[in-house]
């Protein structure tokens, strides 16, 4: 994995991308906390669309637990498939405190995943901090997997699905959720307690990990990209972790020998951006997985900022969908 270079100048970005990041920056106070009312005004939502869009993707919302507002948006191809298609359960980013499955950038990205992968995508609308701190997001994510395992997907999908080819994927905080949920599910489902939902792989897009000390990347790339700074990431951790916890809490610090991995923890794909201040922690995560003998594919985009995947105007965003498809196609569980 590439090392951290000297501090870089901000990357050249399309004006549409710069404008969206500028709006996100205005929604944060100087201490990194979120101006919620201001953010909500800019967080435009997309409705589910039962009719196929131009790429043949349709969507519907499924209630998992109405008492806590837990639901998921299911994206499916509208054309019949020759064989059952894989399922990708997706967790959106936003530092555990922002966005939803209905936020327009995530609705659009999941549509692109559905079309590009030829898979059904289930985007989870987990509860947000600080109202719902650790482990609420993890609990919600696991409960969605339980729901799918018990109830399956809506019967009116145009394509058959194979829940033994289930992949977890997420970006930033969603990448963090992907790891922790994969660990919990892998530890829960054994030959003694079989499940129809089997994890074939996990895709962590610029996962949000951290610790008390500063990595070289955090120091040299702080504020280089428009999406994140150390002030903002520190604020996110304060709002998500249990009150009084440090960033060395196991939810954040996922590296080193102390990381627990179930024997059935699936193959991983870890996406790293060269201009992402979190990449030092992502490197340590990859080293931890490899140290435990787990297969890991690292996909690097040298000029990518944090959050690049959400912008189709950025070429690497399209390349990412292609790379995820390669990973999904190559990792299929052996039928027992």
Coordinates of C-alpha atoms in Angstrom, one line a residue:
X1 CA 0.0 0.0 0.0
X2 CA 1.3 3.4 -0.9
X3 CA 2.8 5.5 1.9
X4 CA 1.8 8.9 2.9
X5 CA 3.3 11.7 0.8
X6 CA 4.1 15.2 1.9
X7 CA 1.1 17.4 2.3
X8 CA -0.7 17.7 -1.0
X9 CA -2.6 20.6 -2.5
X10 CA -6.4 20.2 -2.8
X11 CA -7.3 18.1 -5.8
X12 CA -9.0 19.6 -8.9
X13 CA -12.7 18.8 -8.7
X14 CA -15.7 19.5 -10.9
X15 CA -17.5 22.7 -9.7
X16 CA -20.6 20.6 -8.9
X17 CA -18.6 18.5 -6.5
X18 CA -17.0 21.6 -4.9
X19 CA -20.4 23.2 -4.4
X20 CA -21.7 20.2 -2.6
X21 CA -18.7 19.9 -0.3
X22 CA -18.9 23.6 0.4
X23 CA -22.5 23.2 1.5
X24 CA -21.5 20.3 3.8
X25 CA -18.7 22.4 5.3
X26 CA -21.2 25.2 6.1
X27 CA -23.2 22.6 8.1
X28 CA -20.4 22.1 10.5
X29 CA -19.4 24.4 13.4
X30 CA -15.7 25.3 14.0
X31 CA -15.5 22.5 16.6
X32 CA -16.7 19.9 14.0
X33 CA -20.2 19.5 15.4
X34 CA -23.1 19.6 13.0
X35 CA -25.6 22.4 12.6
X36 CA -28.5 20.1 12.3
X37 CA -31.1 22.4 11.0
X38 CA -28.8 23.8 8.3
X39 CA -27.7 20.3 7.3
X40 CA -31.3 19.1 7.1
X41 CA -32.1 21.9 4.6
X42 CA -29.5 20.6 2.3
X43 CA -30.0 16.9 2.8
X44 CA -32.5 16.4 0.0
X45 CA -34.3 13.0 0.0
X46 CA -35.4 10.8 -2.9
X47 CA -38.5 8.8 -2.8
X48 CA -38.6 5.1 -3.6
X49 CA -39.5 4.5 -7.3
X50 CA -41.5 1.3 -8.0
X51 CA -41.2 2.0 -11.8
X52 CA -37.9 1.2 -13.4
X53 CA -35.6 4.2 -14.1
X54 CA -33.6 4.7 -17.2
X55 CA -31.1 2.0 -16.2
X56 CA -33.9 -0.5 -15.4
X57 CA -33.6 -0.2 -11.6
X58 CA -36.6 0.1 -9.3
X59 CA -36.8 0.6 -5.6
X60 CA -39.2 0.0 -2.7
X61 CA -39.0 0.6 1.1
X62 CA -39.3 -2.2 3.6
X63 CA -40.1 -1.7 7.2
X64 CA -38.0 -3.9 9.5
X65 CA -39.1 -2.5 13.0
X66 CA -41.6 0.4 13.0
X67 CA -41.1 1.0 16.7
X68 CA -37.6 2.3 16.2
X69 CA -38.0 3.6 12.7
X70 CA -35.8 0.9 11.2
X71 CA -36.3 0.4 7.5
X72 CA -34.3 -0.4 4.3
X73 CA -34.6 0.6 0.6
X74 CA -34.4 -2.3 -1.8
X75 CA -33.1 -1.7 -5.2
X76 CA -33.6 -4.4 -7.8
X77 CA -33.1 -4.9 -11.6
X78 CA -36.4 -4.9 -13.5
X79 CA -35.3 -7.5 -16.1
X80 CA -35.5 -11.2 -15.4
X81 CA -32.2 -13.0 -14.7
X82 CA -31.2 -16.4 -15.8
X83 CA -30.0 -17.4 -12.3
X84 CA -30.5 -16.0 -8.8
X85 CA -28.6 -12.8 -8.3
X86 CA -26.4 -11.8 -5.3
X87 CA -27.6 -9.5 -2.6
X88 CA -25.6 -6.5 -1.4
X89 CA -26.6 -5.0 2.0
X90 CA -25.3 -1.4 2.0
X91 CA -24.6 0.9 5.0
X92 CA -24.3 4.6 4.2
X93 CA -21.6 6.9 5.5
X94 CA -21.8 10.2 7.4
X95 CA -19.8 9.7 10.6
X96 CA -22.7 7.8 12.2
X97 CA -24.5 11.1 12.5
X98 CA -25.5 12.2 9.0
X99 CA -27.5 11.1 6.0
X100 CA -30.0 8.3 5.5
X101 CA -30.8 5.6 2.9
X102 CA -33.1 8.2 1.2
X103 CA -30.5 10.9 0.9
X104 CA -30.1 11.6 -2.8
X105 CA -26.4 10.8 -3.1
X106 CA -26.9 7.4 -1.5
X107 CA -30.1 6.6 -3.4
X108 CA -28.2 7.4 -6.6
X109 CA -25.1 5.4 -5.7
X110 CA -27.1 2.3 -4.7
X111 CA -28.9 2.5 -8.0
X112 CA -25.6 2.6 -9.8
X113 CA -24.5 -0.4 -7.7
X114 CA -27.6 -2.3 -8.5
X115 CA -27.3 -1.7 -12.2
X116 CA -23.5 -2.2 -12.4
X117 CA -23.3 -5.3 -10.3
X118 CA -26.6 -6.9 -11.5
X119 CA -27.5 -7.4 -7.9
X120 CA -30.2 -6.6 -5.5
X121 CA -29.0 -3.8 -3.1
X122 CA -30.6 -3.4 0.3
X123 CA -29.7 0.1 1.8
X124 CA -30.1 0.2 5.5
X125 CA -31.6 3.2 7.3
X126 CA -29.9 2.7 10.7
X127 CA -30.4 5.0 13.7
X128 CA -28.1 8.0 14.0
X129 CA -26.0 9.4 16.8
X130 CA -25.9 11.3 19.1
X131 CA -29.5 10.4 19.9
X132 CA -28.6 6.7 19.3
X133 CA -25.0 6.1 20.2
X134 CA -22.9 2.9 20.0
X135 CA -24.0 0.2 19.5
X136 CA -27.3 1.2 18.0
X137 CA -26.1 1.3 14.4
X138 CA -24.5 -2.1 14.7
X139 CA -27.7 -3.5 16.3
X140 CA -29.9 -2.1 13.6
X141 CA -27.6 -3.6 10.9
X142 CA -27.6 -7.0 12.4
X143 CA -31.4 -7.0 12.8
X144 CA -31.8 -6.2 9.1
X145 CA -29.7 -9.3 8.3
X146 CA -31.9 -11.3 10.7
X147 CA -35.0 -9.9 9.0
X148 CA -33.7 -10.9 5.6
X149 CA -32.7 -14.3 6.9
X150 CA -36.2 -14.9 8.3
X151 CA -38.4 -13.1 5.8
X152 CA -36.4 -12.9 2.6
X153 CA -36.9 -10.1 0.1
X154 CA -40.2 -8.8 -1.2
X155 CA -42.0 -11.4 -3.3
X156 CA -42.6 -9.0 -6.2
X157 CA -39.0 -8.6 -7.2
X158 CA -38.5 -9.2 -10.9
X159 CA -35.4 -11.3 -10.3
X160 CA -34.7 -14.3 -8.0
X161 CA -32.1 -13.8 -5.3
X162 CA -29.5 -16.0 -3.6
X163 CA -29.1 -15.1 0.1
X164 CA -26.1 -17.4 0.2
X165 CA -24.4 -14.8 -2.0
X166 CA -24.8 -11.9 0.4
X167 CA -22.2 -9.2 0.5
X168 CA -22.0 -6.4 3.1
X169 CA -20.7 -3.0 1.8
X170 CA -20.5 0.5 3.1
X171 CA -18.5 3.7 2.9
X172 CA -16.8 5.6 5.7
X173 CA -18.9 5.0 8.9
X174 CA -20.8 2.5 6.8
X175 CA -17.5 0.7 6.2
X176 CA -16.9 0.6 9.9
X177 CA -20.4 -0.9 10.4
X178 CA -19.6 -3.4 7.6
X179 CA -16.7 -4.7 9.6
X180 CA -18.4 -5.0 13.0
X181 CA -21.6 -6.5 11.6
X182 CA -19.6 -9.0 9.5
X183 CA -17.8 -10.0 12.7
X184 CA -21.0 -10.4 14.7
X185 CA -22.8 -12.3 12.0
X186 CA -19.9 -14.6 11.3
X187 CA -19.6 -15.4 15.0
X188 CA -23.3 -16.0 15.4
X189 CA -23.9 -18.2 12.4
X190 CA -22.1 -21.5 12.7
X191 CA -22.8 -25.1 11.6
X192 CA -24.6 -25.5 14.9
X193 CA -26.9 -22.6 14.1
X194 CA -27.2 -22.6 10.3
X195 CA -28.5 -19.6 8.4
X196 CA -29.8 -19.1 4.8
X197 CA -28.0 -15.8 4.7
X198 CA -24.3 -16.4 4.2
X199 CA -21.7 -13.7 3.9
X200 CA -19.7 -14.2 0.7
X201 CA -17.6 -11.0 1.2
X202 CA -17.4 -7.5 2.6
X203 CA -16.6 -4.2 0.8
X204 CA -15.3 -1.4 2.9
X205 CA -15.1 1.9 1.0
X206 CA -12.7 4.2 2.9
X207 CA -13.8 2.8 6.3
X208 CA -14.0 5.2 9.2
X209 CA -11.5 3.8 11.9
X210 CA -9.4 5.8 14.3
X211 CA -7.5 6.0 17.5
X212 CA -6.1 8.4 20.0
X213 CA -2.7 9.0 18.4
X214 CA -2.5 10.7 15.0
X215 CA -1.3 8.8 12.0
X216 CA 1.0 10.4 9.5
X217 CA -1.9 10.6 7.0
X218 CA -4.1 12.5 9.4
X219 CA -1.4 15.1 10.0
X220 CA -0.3 15.6 6.4
X221 CA -3.7 15.3 4.8
X222 CA -5.8 17.2 7.3
X223 CA -8.0 19.6 5.4
X224 CA -6.4 18.6 2.0
X225 CA -9.7 17.0 0.9
X226 CA -12.9 19.0 1.3
X227 CA -14.9 16.3 3.0
X228 CA -13.1 15.7 6.3
X229 CA -10.7 17.2 8.8
X230 CA -9.5 15.9 12.1
X231 CA -11.8 18.4 13.9
X232 CA -14.8 16.9 12.1
X233 CA -13.8 13.2 12.6
X234 CA -13.1 13.8 16.3
X235 CA -16.6 15.4 16.6
X236 CA -18.2 12.3 15.0
X237 CA -16.4 10.0 17.4
X238 CA -17.5 12.0 20.4
X239 CA -21.1 11.8 19.3
X240 CA -21.1 8.1 18.4
X241 CA -18.9 6.4 21.1
X242 CA -20.2 5.9 24.6
X243 CA -19.9 9.0 26.7
X244 CA -16.5 9.3 28.2
X245 CA -14.9 6.8 25.7
X246 CA -11.8 7.6 23.9
X247 CA -11.0 6.9 20.2
X248 CA -9.2 3.8 21.4
X249 CA -12.6 2.2 22.0
X250 CA -12.9 -1.1 20.0
X251 CA -15.6 0.3 17.8
X252 CA -13.1 2.9 16.4
X253 CA -9.7 1.3 16.8
X254 CA -9.9 -1.8 14.6
X255 CA -6.3 -2.7 14.2
X256 CA -3.5 -4.6 15.9
X257 CA -3.5 -8.0 17.7
X258 CA -6.6 -7.2 19.8
X259 CA -8.9 -7.3 16.9
X260 CA -11.2 -10.3 17.2
X261 CA -12.1 -12.1 13.9
X262 CA -14.5 -15.1 13.7
X263 CA -13.2 -18.1 11.8
X264 CA -16.0 -17.5 9.2
X265 CA -15.2 -13.8 8.7
X266 CA -15.5 -13.4 4.9
X267 CA -13.0 -12.2 2.3
X268 CA -12.7 -8.4 2.3
X269 CA -12.1 -5.7 -0.3
X270 CA -10.8 -2.4 1.2
X271 CA -10.9 0.8 -0.8
X272 CA -8.3 3.4 -0.1
X273 CA -8.1 7.0 -1.4
X274 CA -4.7 8.6 -1.7
X275 CA -5.9 11.9 -0.4
X276 CA -8.0 10.5 2.4
X277 CA -6.7 11.4 5.9
X278 CA -8.2 8.1 7.2
X279 CA -5.9 6.0 5.0
X280 CA -3.4 5.3 7.7
X281 CA -6.0 3.6 9.9
X282 CA -7.3 1.7 6.8
X283 CA -3.7 0.4 6.2
X284 CA -3.6 -0.8 9.8
X285 CA -6.9 -2.5 9.4
X286 CA -5.7 -4.4 6.3
X287 CA -2.5 -5.4 8.2
X288 CA -4.7 -6.7 11.0
X289 CA -6.8 -8.8 8.7
X290 CA -3.8 -10.2 6.9
X291 CA -2.1 -10.9 10.3
X292 CA -5.1 -13.1 11.1
X293 CA -4.8 -15.0 7.8
X294 CA -7.9 -13.4 6.2
X295 CA -7.9 -12.7 2.5
X296 CA -8.0 -9.0 1.6
X297 CA -8.0 -7.2 -1.7
X298 CA -6.8 -3.6 -1.4
X299 CA -8.0 -1.3 -4.2
X300 CA -6.3 2.1 -4.2
X301 CA -7.2 5.3 -6.1
X302 CA -4.2 7.6 -5.6
X303 CA -5.9 10.9 -6.3
X304 CA -9.2 10.1 -4.5
X305 CA -10.6 12.2 -1.8
X306 CA -12.8 10.9 1.0
X307 CA -16.3 10.4 -0.3
X308 CA -15.3 10.3 -4.0
X309 CA -17.6 7.3 -4.7
X310 CA -20.8 9.5 -4.3
X311 CA -20.0 11.7 -7.3
X312 CA -20.4 10.1 -10.8
X313 CA -18.6 13.2 -12.2
X314 CA -15.4 11.8 -10.7
X315 CA -14.0 9.1 -12.9
X316 CA -12.8 6.9 -10.0
X317 CA -16.4 6.6 -8.9
X318 CA -17.3 4.6 -12.0
X319 CA -14.1 2.5 -11.7
X320 CA -15.1 1.7 -8.2
X321 CA -18.4 0.1 -9.3
X322 CA -16.4 -2.0 -11.8
X323 CA -13.9 -3.1 -9.1
X324 CA -16.7 -4.1 -6.8
X325 CA -18.3 -6.1 -9.5
X326 CA -15.1 -8.0 -10.0
X327 CA -14.9 -8.8 -6.3
X328 CA -18.5 -9.9 -6.1
X329 CA -18.1 -12.1 -9.2
X330 CA -15.0 -13.7 -7.8
X331 CA -16.3 -14.5 -4.4
X332 CA -19.1 -16.9 -4.4
X333 CA -19.7 -19.3 -1.5
X334 CA -19.4 -23.0 -2.2
X335 CA -22.7 -24.7 -1.9
X336 CA -22.8 -27.2 1.0

